Short mmCIF file of C-alpha atoms in Angstrom, two decimals:
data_model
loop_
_atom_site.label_atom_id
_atom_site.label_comp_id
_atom_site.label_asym_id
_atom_site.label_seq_id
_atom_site.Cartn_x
_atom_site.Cartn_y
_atom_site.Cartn_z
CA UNK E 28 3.20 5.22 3.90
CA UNK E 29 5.51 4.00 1.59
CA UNK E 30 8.13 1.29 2.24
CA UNK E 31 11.57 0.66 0.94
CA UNK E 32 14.90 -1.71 2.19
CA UNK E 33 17.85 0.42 3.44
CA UNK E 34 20.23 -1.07 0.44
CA UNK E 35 23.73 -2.33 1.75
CA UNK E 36 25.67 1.27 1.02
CA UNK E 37 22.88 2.60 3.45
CA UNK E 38 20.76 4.10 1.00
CA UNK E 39 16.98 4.08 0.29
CA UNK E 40 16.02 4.17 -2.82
CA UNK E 41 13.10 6.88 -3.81
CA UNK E 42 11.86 7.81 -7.50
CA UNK E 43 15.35 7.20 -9.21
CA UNK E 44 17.19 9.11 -6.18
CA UNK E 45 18.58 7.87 -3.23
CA UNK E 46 18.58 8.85 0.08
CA UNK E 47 21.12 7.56 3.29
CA UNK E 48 19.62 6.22 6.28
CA UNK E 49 21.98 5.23 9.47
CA UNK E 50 24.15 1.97 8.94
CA UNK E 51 22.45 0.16 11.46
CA UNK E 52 19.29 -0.07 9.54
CA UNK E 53 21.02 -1.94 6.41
CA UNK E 54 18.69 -4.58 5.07
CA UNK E 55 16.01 -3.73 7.08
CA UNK E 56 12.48 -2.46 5.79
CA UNK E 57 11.74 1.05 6.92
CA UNK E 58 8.79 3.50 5.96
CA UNK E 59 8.63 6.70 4.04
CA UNK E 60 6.70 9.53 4.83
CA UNK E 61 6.63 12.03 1.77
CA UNK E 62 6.03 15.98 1.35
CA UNK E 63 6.29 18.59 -0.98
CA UNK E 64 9.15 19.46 0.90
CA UNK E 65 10.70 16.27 2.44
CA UNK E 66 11.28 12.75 2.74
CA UNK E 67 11.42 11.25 6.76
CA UNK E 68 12.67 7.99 7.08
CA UNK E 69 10.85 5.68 10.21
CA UNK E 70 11.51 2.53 11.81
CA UNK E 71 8.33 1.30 12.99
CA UNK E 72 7.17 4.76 14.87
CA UNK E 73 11.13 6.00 15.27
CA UNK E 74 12.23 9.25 12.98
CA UNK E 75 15.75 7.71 11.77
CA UNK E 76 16.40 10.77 9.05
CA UNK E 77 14.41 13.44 7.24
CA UNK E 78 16.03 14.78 3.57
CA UNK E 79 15.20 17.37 1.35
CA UNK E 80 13.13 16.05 -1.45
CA UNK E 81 14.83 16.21 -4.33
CA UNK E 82 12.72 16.89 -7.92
CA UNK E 83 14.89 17.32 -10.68
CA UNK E 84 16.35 14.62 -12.56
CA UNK E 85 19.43 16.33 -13.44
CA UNK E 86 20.84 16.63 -10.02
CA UNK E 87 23.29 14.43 -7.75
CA UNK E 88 20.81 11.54 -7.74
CA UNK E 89 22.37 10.63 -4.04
CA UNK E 90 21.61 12.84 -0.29
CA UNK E 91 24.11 11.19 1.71
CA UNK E 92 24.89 12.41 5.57
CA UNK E 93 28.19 11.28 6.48
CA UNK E 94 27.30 9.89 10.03
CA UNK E 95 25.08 7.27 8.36
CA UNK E 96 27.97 5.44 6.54
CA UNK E 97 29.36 2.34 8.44
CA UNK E 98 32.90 3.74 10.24
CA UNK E 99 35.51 2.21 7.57
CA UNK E 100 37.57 -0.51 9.67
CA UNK E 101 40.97 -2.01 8.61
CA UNK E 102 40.95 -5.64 9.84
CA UNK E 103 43.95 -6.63 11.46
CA UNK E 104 44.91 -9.74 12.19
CA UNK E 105 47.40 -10.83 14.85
CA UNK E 106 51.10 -9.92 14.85
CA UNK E 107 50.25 -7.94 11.95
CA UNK E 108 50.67 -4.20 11.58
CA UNK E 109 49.10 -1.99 8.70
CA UNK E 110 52.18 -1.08 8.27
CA UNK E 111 53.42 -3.93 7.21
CA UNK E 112 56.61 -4.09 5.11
CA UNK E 113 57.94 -7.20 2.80
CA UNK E 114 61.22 -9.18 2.98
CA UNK E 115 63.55 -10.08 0.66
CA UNK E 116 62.25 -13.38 -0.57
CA UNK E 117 59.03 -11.26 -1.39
CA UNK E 118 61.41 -8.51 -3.02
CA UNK E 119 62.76 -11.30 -5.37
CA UNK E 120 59.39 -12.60 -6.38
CA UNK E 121 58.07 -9.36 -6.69
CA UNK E 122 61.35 -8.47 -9.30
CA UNK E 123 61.24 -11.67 -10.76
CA UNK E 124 57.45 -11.20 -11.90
CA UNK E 125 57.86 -7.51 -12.71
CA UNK E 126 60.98 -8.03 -14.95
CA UNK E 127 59.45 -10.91 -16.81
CA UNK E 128 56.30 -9.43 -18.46
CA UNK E 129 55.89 -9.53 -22.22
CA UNK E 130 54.29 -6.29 -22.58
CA UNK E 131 56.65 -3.75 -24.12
CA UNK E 132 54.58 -0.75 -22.01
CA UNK E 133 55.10 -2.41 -18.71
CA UNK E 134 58.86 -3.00 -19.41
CA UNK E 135 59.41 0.99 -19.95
CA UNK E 136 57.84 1.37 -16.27
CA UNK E 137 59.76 -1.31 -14.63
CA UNK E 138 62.52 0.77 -13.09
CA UNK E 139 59.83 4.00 -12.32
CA UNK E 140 57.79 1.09 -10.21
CA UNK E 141 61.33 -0.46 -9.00
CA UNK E 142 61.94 2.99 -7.27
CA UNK E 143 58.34 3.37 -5.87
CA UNK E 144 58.79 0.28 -3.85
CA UNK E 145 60.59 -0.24 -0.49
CA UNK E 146 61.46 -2.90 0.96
CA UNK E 147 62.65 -3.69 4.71
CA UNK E 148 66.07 -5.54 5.19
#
């Protein structure tokens, strides 16, 4: 059996293709077992995964199950919300910066970006 590290975007890498493998297993070594058909994925004597082989170099080089990637989480930190909106001493630095670049480009977007932002009072 062949061996391979479950890289830290919970893939495997397999002759130039990669493969995912459960979150959990990140950085760990696990073993392949290889068909004609397949490619099964073990820790120690555990079946994590089993993927289609895939042959041809022109294809997605990446056979990724969506329950193997990490759940995204959005630290938060206390008294924060994600929702968090800015003040008006952030407003003026923010204005201050935007409306002193030197780049003629960013000047012509100044008041489309002054629009997109809002601010709390």
């Amino acid at each position: 059996m062949e061996q391979a590290k479950v890289q830290s975007n919970s893939h495997i890498a397999f002759r130039k293709h990669y493969y995912s493998v459960l979150h959990a297993y990140i950085g760990q070594l696990v073993k392949l077992r290889i068909t004609k058909e397949t490619i099964q994925v073990y820790s120690d004597l555990l079946l994590l995964c089993e993927h289609k082989l895939k042959h041809d170099q022109d294809s997605m080089r990446y056979s990724t199950f969506p329950d193997h990637m990490p759940p995204i989480v959005m630290p938060t930190m206390s008294g924060i919300k994600p929702d968090i909106r800015i003040g008006r001493n952030k407003k003026d630095r923010i204005h201050s910066r935007l409306y002193n670049v030197s780049f003629p480009e960013a000047r012509s977007n100044k008041n489309n970006i002054k629009r997109s932002i809002h601010y709390s009072s």
